CSV table of C-alpha atoms in Angstrom, one decimal:
chain,number,residue,atom,x,y,z
A,189,MET,CA,0.0,0.0,0.0
A,190,THR,CA,1.1,3.6,-0.5
A,191,THR,CA,1.7,5.2,2.9
A,192,ASP,CA,0.4,8.7,3.6
A,193,LEU,CA,1.1,8.9,7.3
A,194,ALA,CA,0.7,12.7,7.3
A,195,GLY,CA,-3.0,12.2,6.7
A,196,ALA,CA,-3.3,9.7,9.6
A,197,GLY,CA,-2.4,12.1,12.3
A,198,PRO,CA,0.4,14.5,13.3
A,199,ALA,CA,3.7,14.0,11.6
A,200,TYR,CA,5.5,14.1,15.0
A,201,LEU,CA,4.4,12.6,18.3
A,202,THR,CA,5.3,13.8,21.8
A,203,THR,CA,6.6,11.4,24.4
A,204,THR,CA,3.2,11.1,26.0
A,205,GLU,CA,1.5,10.6,22.6
A,206,VAL,CA,4.0,7.9,21.5
A,207,ALA,CA,3.6,6.1,24.8
A,208,GLU,CA,-0.2,6.0,24.3
A,209,TYR,CA,0.3,4.9,20.7
A,210,LEU,CA,2.5,2.0,21.6
A,211,ARG,CA,0.6,1.1,24.8
A,212,LEU,CA,3.7,1.7,26.9
A,213,LYS,CA,4.5,3.8,30.0
A,214,PRO,CA,6.4,7.1,29.3
A,215,ARG,CA,9.2,5.7,31.5
A,216,LYS,CA,9.6,2.8,29.1
A,217,VAL,CA,9.7,5.2,26.2
A,218,TYR,CA,12.5,7.1,27.8
A,219,ASP,CA,14.4,3.9,28.4
A,220,LEU,CA,14.1,3.0,24.7
A,221,VAL,CA,15.4,6.4,23.7
A,222,ARG,CA,18.4,6.2,26.1
A,223,GLN,CA,19.2,2.7,24.6
A,224,GLY,CA,18.9,4.1,21.1
A,225,GLN,CA,16.3,1.6,20.2
A,226,ILE,CA,13.4,3.8,19.1
A,227,PRO,CA,13.6,6.6,16.4
A,228,CYS,CA,13.3,10.1,17.7
A,229,THR,CA,14.6,13.6,17.3
A,230,ARG,CA,15.2,16.6,19.5
A,231,ALA,CA,13.8,20.1,18.9
A,232,THR,CA,14.6,22.9,21.4
A,233,GLY,CA,15.4,20.2,23.9
A,234,LYS,CA,12.1,18.4,23.5
A,235,LEU,CA,11.8,14.8,22.3
A,236,LEU,CA,9.8,14.3,19.1
A,237,PHE,CA,9.0,11.0,17.4
A,238,PRO,CA,8.4,11.0,13.6
A,239,ARG,CA,5.2,9.1,13.2
A,240,GLN,CA,6.1,7.3,10.0
A,241,ASN,CA,9.4,6.1,11.6
A,242,ILE,CA,7.5,4.8,14.6
A,243,ASP,CA,5.1,2.9,12.4
A,244,LEU,CA,8.1,1.3,10.6
A,245,TRP,CA,9.8,0.5,13.9
A,246,LEU,CA,6.7,-1.1,15.3
A,247,MET,CA,6.1,-3.2,12.2
A,248,SER,CA,9.7,-4.4,12.1
A,249,HIS,CA,9.3,-5.6,15.7
A,250,LEU,CA,6.0,-7.3,15.0
A,251,GLU,CA,7.9,-9.5,12.4
A,252,GLY,CA,9.9,-11.1,15.2
A,253,ASN,CA,13.5,-10.6,16.3
A,254,GLN,CA,15.1,-13.6,14.7
A,255,PRO,CA,16.7,-12.8,11.3
A,256,GLY,CA,15.8,-15.0,8.5
A,257,GLY,CA,18.3,-16.5,6.1
A,258,ARG,CA,21.8,-15.1,5.5
A,259,PRO,CA,22.7,-11.5,6.5
A,260,VAL,CA,22.1,-8.9,3.9
A,261,PRO,CA,25.3,-7.4,2.4
A,262,VAL,CA,25.8,-3.8,3.3
A,263,VAL,CA,25.6,-2.8,-0.4
A,264,LEU,CA,23.9,0.1,-2.2
A,265,ALA,CA,22.8,-1.2,-5.6
A,266,GLY,CA,20.7,0.3,-8.4
A,267,SER,CA,21.1,3.6,-10.2
A,268,GLN,CA,24.0,5.9,-9.7
A,269,ASP,CA,23.1,9.3,-8.3
A,270,PRO,CA,25.8,12.0,-7.8
A,271,LEU,CA,24.2,13.4,-4.6
A,272,LEU,CA,23.7,10.0,-3.1
A,273,GLU,CA,27.1,8.8,-4.1
A,274,TRP,CA,28.7,11.8,-2.3
A,275,ALA,CA,26.4,11.5,0.8
A,276,VAL,CA,27.4,7.8,1.2
A,277,ARG,CA,31.0,8.8,1.3
A,278,GLU,CA,30.7,11.9,3.5
A,279,SER,CA,28.3,10.3,6.0
A,280,GLY,CA,30.5,7.3,6.8
A,281,ALA,CA,27.5,5.1,6.2
A,282,GLY,CA,29.7,2.2,5.3
A,283,LEU,CA,27.7,1.2,2.3
A,284,ALA,CA,29.6,-0.3,-0.6
A,285,THR,CA,28.3,0.9,-3.9
A,286,LEU,CA,27.4,-1.4,-6.8
A,287,CYS,CA,25.4,0.8,-9.1
A,288,HIS,CA,24.7,-0.9,-12.4
A,289,GLY,CA,21.3,0.6,-13.1
A,290,SER,CA,17.8,0.5,-11.6
A,291,GLY,CA,16.9,-2.9,-13.1
A,292,ASP,CA,20.0,-4.5,-11.6
A,293,GLY,CA,19.2,-2.9,-8.3
A,294,VAL,CA,15.7,-4.5,-8.3
A,295,ARG,CA,17.3,-7.9,-9.0
A,296,ARG,CA,19.9,-7.6,-6.3
A,297,LEU,CA,17.4,-6.5,-3.7
A,298,LEU,CA,15.1,-9.4,-4.5
A,299,ALA,CA,18.0,-11.8,-4.4
A,300,GLY,CA,19.2,-10.5,-1.0
A,301,GLU,CA,22.5,-9.2,-2.6
A,302,ALA,CA,21.9,-5.6,-1.5
A,303,MET,CA,20.7,-3.8,1.5
A,304,VAL,CA,19.2,-0.9,-0.5
A,305,ALA,CA,18.6,0.0,-4.1
A,306,GLY,CA,18.4,3.4,-5.7
A,307,LEU,CA,15.6,3.4,-8.3
A,308,HIS,CA,14.1,5.8,-10.8
A,309,LEU,CA,12.0,3.6,-13.1
A,310,VAL,CA,9.0,5.3,-14.9
A,311,ASP,CA,5.9,3.2,-15.6
A,312,GLU,CA,5.3,3.8,-19.2
A,313,ALA,CA,1.5,3.3,-18.9
A,314,SER,CA,0.9,5.8,-16.1
A,315,GLY,CA,4.0,8.0,-16.0
A,316,ARG,CA,4.4,7.3,-12.3
A,317,TYR,CA,7.7,6.3,-10.7
A,318,ASN,CA,8.9,3.2,-8.9
A,319,ARG,CA,5.6,1.3,-8.6
A,320,PRO,CA,6.4,-1.9,-6.8
A,321,GLU,CA,3.8,-3.9,-8.7
A,322,ALA,CA,5.3,-2.7,-12.0
A,323,LEU,CA,8.9,-3.6,-10.9
A,324,GLY,CA,8.2,-7.1,-9.6
A,325,LEU,CA,8.6,-6.0,-6.0
A,326,SER,CA,5.0,-6.4,-4.9
A,327,GLY,CA,5.8,-9.9,-3.5
A,328,MET,CA,8.2,-8.4,-0.9
A,329,ARG,CA,6.1,-8.3,2.2
A,330,ASP,CA,8.5,-6.1,4.1
A,331,LEU,CA,9.3,-3.6,1.3
A,332,VAL,CA,9.8,0.0,2.2
A,333,MET,CA,10.4,2.8,-0.3
A,334,VAL,CA,11.9,6.2,0.8
A,335,ARG,CA,12.1,9.3,-1.3
A,336,TRP,CA,15.6,10.5,-1.8
A,337,ALA,CA,15.1,13.4,-4.2
A,338,THR,CA,13.2,14.7,-7.2
A,339,ARG,CA,15.8,15.1,-10.0
A,340,ARG,CA,15.8,17.1,-13.2
A,341,GLN,CA,16.5,14.9,-16.3
A,342,GLY,CA,17.3,16.3,-19.7
A,343,LEU,CA,19.7,16.3,-22.7
A,344,LEU,CA,23.4,16.5,-21.9
A,345,LEU,CA,25.2,18.3,-24.7
A,346,ALA,CA,28.7,19.3,-25.7
A,347,PRO,CA,29.9,22.6,-24.1
A,348,ASP,CA,28.1,25.6,-25.6
A,349,ASN,CA,25.8,23.2,-27.5
A,350,PRO,CA,27.5,23.6,-30.9
A,351,LEU,CA,24.8,21.6,-32.8
A,352,GLY,CA,22.0,23.8,-31.4
A,353,ILE,CA,20.0,20.9,-30.0
A,354,THR,CA,17.0,22.2,-28.1
A,355,ARG,CA,14.5,19.3,-28.1
A,356,LEU,CA,14.2,15.6,-28.6
A,357,ALA,CA,13.3,15.8,-32.3
A,358,ASP,CA,16.7,17.4,-32.9
A,359,LEU,CA,18.3,14.1,-32.0
A,360,SER,CA,17.1,12.6,-35.3
A,361,ARG,CA,19.0,15.1,-37.4
A,362,PRO,CA,21.8,13.5,-39.6
A,363,GLY,CA,25.1,13.2,-37.9
A,364,VAL,CA,23.9,13.5,-34.3
A,365,ARG,CA,25.4,10.7,-32.2
A,366,LEU,CA,23.4,9.7,-29.1
A,367,ALA,CA,25.0,8.2,-26.0
A,368,HIS,CA,22.7,5.8,-24.2
A,369,ARG,CA,22.5,3.6,-21.1
A,370,GLN,CA,22.3,-0.1,-20.7
A,371,ALA,CA,19.0,-2.0,-21.0
A,372,GLY,CA,17.2,-1.9,-17.6
A,373,ALA,CA,18.7,1.4,-16.6
A,374,GLY,CA,16.1,4.0,-15.5
A,375,ALA,CA,17.5,6.6,-17.9
A,376,GLN,CA,17.1,4.2,-20.8
A,377,ARG,CA,13.5,3.5,-19.9
A,378,LEU,CA,12.8,7.2,-19.5
A,379,LEU,CA,14.4,7.9,-22.9
A,380,GLY,CA,12.1,5.5,-24.6
A,381,TRP,CA,9.0,7.0,-22.8
A,382,LEU,CA,10.0,10.6,-23.7
A,383,LEU,CA,10.7,9.7,-27.3
A,384,GLY,CA,7.3,8.0,-27.6
A,385,ARG,CA,5.5,11.1,-26.1
A,386,ALA,CA,7.4,13.3,-28.5
A,387,GLY,CA,6.6,11.1,-31.5
A,388,VAL,CA,10.3,10.5,-32.3
A,389,ALA,CA,11.0,7.0,-33.6
A,390,ALA,CA,14.0,5.4,-31.9
A,391,GLU,CA,14.9,3.7,-35.2
A,392,ARG,CA,15.8,7.1,-36.6
A,393,LEU,CA,18.4,7.8,-34.0
A,394,ALA,CA,22.2,7.2,-34.3
A,395,PHE,CA,23.1,5.5,-31.0
A,396,THR,CA,26.7,5.0,-30.0
A,397,ALA,CA,28.0,1.4,-30.4
A,398,HIS,CA,28.3,0.7,-26.7
A,399,PRO,CA,26.1,1.8,-23.7
A,400,SER,CA,27.4,4.0,-20.9
A,401,LEU,CA,27.1,2.1,-17.6
A,402,SER,CA,26.6,5.2,-15.4
A,403,GLU,CA,25.6,8.8,-15.4
A,404,ASP,CA,29.2,9.9,-15.2
A,405,ASP,CA,30.2,7.5,-18.1
A,406,LEU,CA,27.5,9.0,-20.3
A,407,ALA,CA,28.6,12.6,-19.5
A,408,LEU,CA,32.2,11.8,-20.1
A,409,ALA,CA,31.4,10.2,-23.5
A,410,ILE,CA,29.9,13.6,-24.5
A,411,ARG,CA,32.7,15.6,-23.0
A,412,GLN,CA,35.3,13.6,-24.9
A,413,GLY,CA,33.5,13.9,-28.2
A,414,GLU,CA,32.4,10.3,-28.5
A,415,ALA,CA,28.8,11.4,-28.6
A,416,ASP,CA,26.9,14.6,-29.2
A,417,ALA,CA,24.0,14.1,-26.8
A,418,GLY,CA,22.5,11.8,-24.2
A,419,LEU,CA,19.8,11.7,-21.5
A,420,GLY,CA,21.0,12.3,-18.0
A,421,VAL,CA,20.6,14.3,-14.8
A,422,GLU,CA,21.6,18.0,-14.6
A,423,ALA,CA,24.1,17.3,-11.9
A,424,ALA,CA,26.1,15.0,-14.2
A,425,ALA,CA,26.1,17.7,-16.9
A,426,ARG,CA,27.4,20.3,-14.4
A,427,ARG,CA,30.2,18.0,-13.2
A,428,GLN,CA,31.6,17.7,-16.8
A,429,GLY,CA,30.9,21.3,-17.8
A,430,LEU,CA,28.3,20.3,-20.4
A,431,ALA,CA,25.3,22.2,-21.8
A,432,PHE,CA,21.9,21.0,-20.5
A,433,VAL,CA,18.4,21.1,-21.8
A,434,ALA,CA,15.8,20.2,-19.1
A,435,LEU,CA,13.1,17.8,-20.2
A,436,HIS,CA,11.5,16.1,-17.2
A,437,GLU,CA,11.5,15.8,-13.4
A,438,GLU,CA,11.5,12.4,-11.8
A,439,ALA,CA,11.4,10.7,-8.5
A,440,PHE,CA,14.5,8.9,-7.2
A,441,ASP,CA,13.7,6.5,-4.3
A,442,LEU,CA,15.5,4.1,-2.0
A,443,ALA,CA,14.0,0.6,-1.9
A,444,LEU,CA,14.9,-1.7,1.0
A,445,ARG,CA,13.5,-4.2,3.5
A,446,ARG,CA,11.8,-2.8,6.6
A,447,ARG,CA,14.5,-4.0,9.0
A,448,SER,CA,17.2,-2.5,7.0
A,449,TYR,CA,15.8,0.9,7.5
A,450,PHE,CA,16.9,0.8,11.2
A,451,GLU,CA,20.4,-0.6,10.5
A,452,PRO,CA,23.2,1.9,11.2
A,453,PRO,CA,24.2,2.4,7.5
A,454,LEU,CA,20.8,3.7,6.6
A,455,GLN,CA,20.3,5.7,9.8
A,456,ARG,CA,23.7,7.4,9.3
A,457,LEU,CA,22.9,8.3,5.7
A,458,LEU,CA,19.5,9.7,6.5
A,459,ALA,CA,20.7,11.6,9.5
A,460,PHE,CA,23.5,13.2,7.4
A,461,ALA,CA,20.9,14.3,4.8
A,462,LEU,CA,19.4,16.6,7.5
A,463,GLU,CA,22.6,18.6,7.8
A,464,SER,CA,23.2,22.0,6.3
A,465,ARG,CA,26.3,20.7,4.4
A,466,PHE,CA,24.1,18.2,2.6
A,467,ARG,CA,21.6,20.8,1.5
A,468,GLU,CA,24.4,23.1,0.3
A,469,ARG,CA,25.9,20.2,-1.8
A,470,ALA,CA,22.5,19.4,-3.3
A,471,GLU,CA,22.1,23.1,-4.4
A,472,ALA,CA,25.7,23.2,-5.7
A,473,LEU,CA,25.2,20.0,-7.8
A,474,GLY,CA,22.0,21.4,-9.3
A,475,GLY,CA,18.8,19.8,-10.5
A,476,TYR,CA,17.7,18.5,-7.1
A,477,ASP,CA,14.6,19.1,-5.0
A,478,ILE,CA,15.1,17.5,-1.6
A,479,GLY,CA,12.0,18.8,0.0
A,480,GLU,CA,10.5,15.3,0.4
A,481,LEU,CA,13.8,13.5,1.3
A,482,GLY,CA,13.1,10.8,3.9
A,483,ARG,CA,9.3,10.5,3.2
A,484,VAL,CA,8.1,6.9,3.1
A,485,THR,CA,6.3,6.6,-0.2
A,486,TYR,CA,5.5,2.9,0.2
A,487,ASN,CA,5.2,0.5,3.2
A,488,ALA,CA,4.1,-3.0,2.4
């Protein structure tokens, strides 16, 4: 189900309210806080408990305390995102990155080969993003999806845009070489969807011989003159000093199992995302809206 906890009550609970919600005494709540076992935050010296985090915490405990199967590797799979990549390093989250595209992230999450997967997969029928039933994830009874950012996607072009490309239709002009991502990558699915909406036949485009395996690889291919254009995020264009034509805004989410949400790597990453240094980096990279960062968009 899609979670909209904001509509179910206040976004933050006081100590008394969370004690009533969990059918505990306030003293027990204070004990859990002191032991670091229950999610909370402090505002002007007062304890506040994010309601959606409390719901996740409660459901994870209802599932029992015995872990099932082998431990989940502390790996971030799925799509590469410049802001996420930087935050993983700077936060000391301890997540190893294995980013080979959104489709690969889904597979690794299902196989228990990754703790979290970064996804930005558009549903071509509805235009919505990261729908579990469309990704083959609806069978995960403990799936949680958390919003990371809304990103600006568009055409990455050579510096100063020497070919004067301003829209998707321009990609079909003779001599325009188009860099592309591997099959299963979110950007590749988005490209197909955008081309269809614009009435541009993919068969008319001159794709490069080999796919780019990451945002940075695609940007570098254009910077080095191996391609004239490609679809990617604004942050990748800025990192390589490329021209950029905005086309679309998309949701980038983190998919994980409910228990993984409370593991130190994810908690360190999300806590770091609340710092001013993180907000400054997002603004400097460009093309990010982090207003919904941390919102639970799906809770099985």
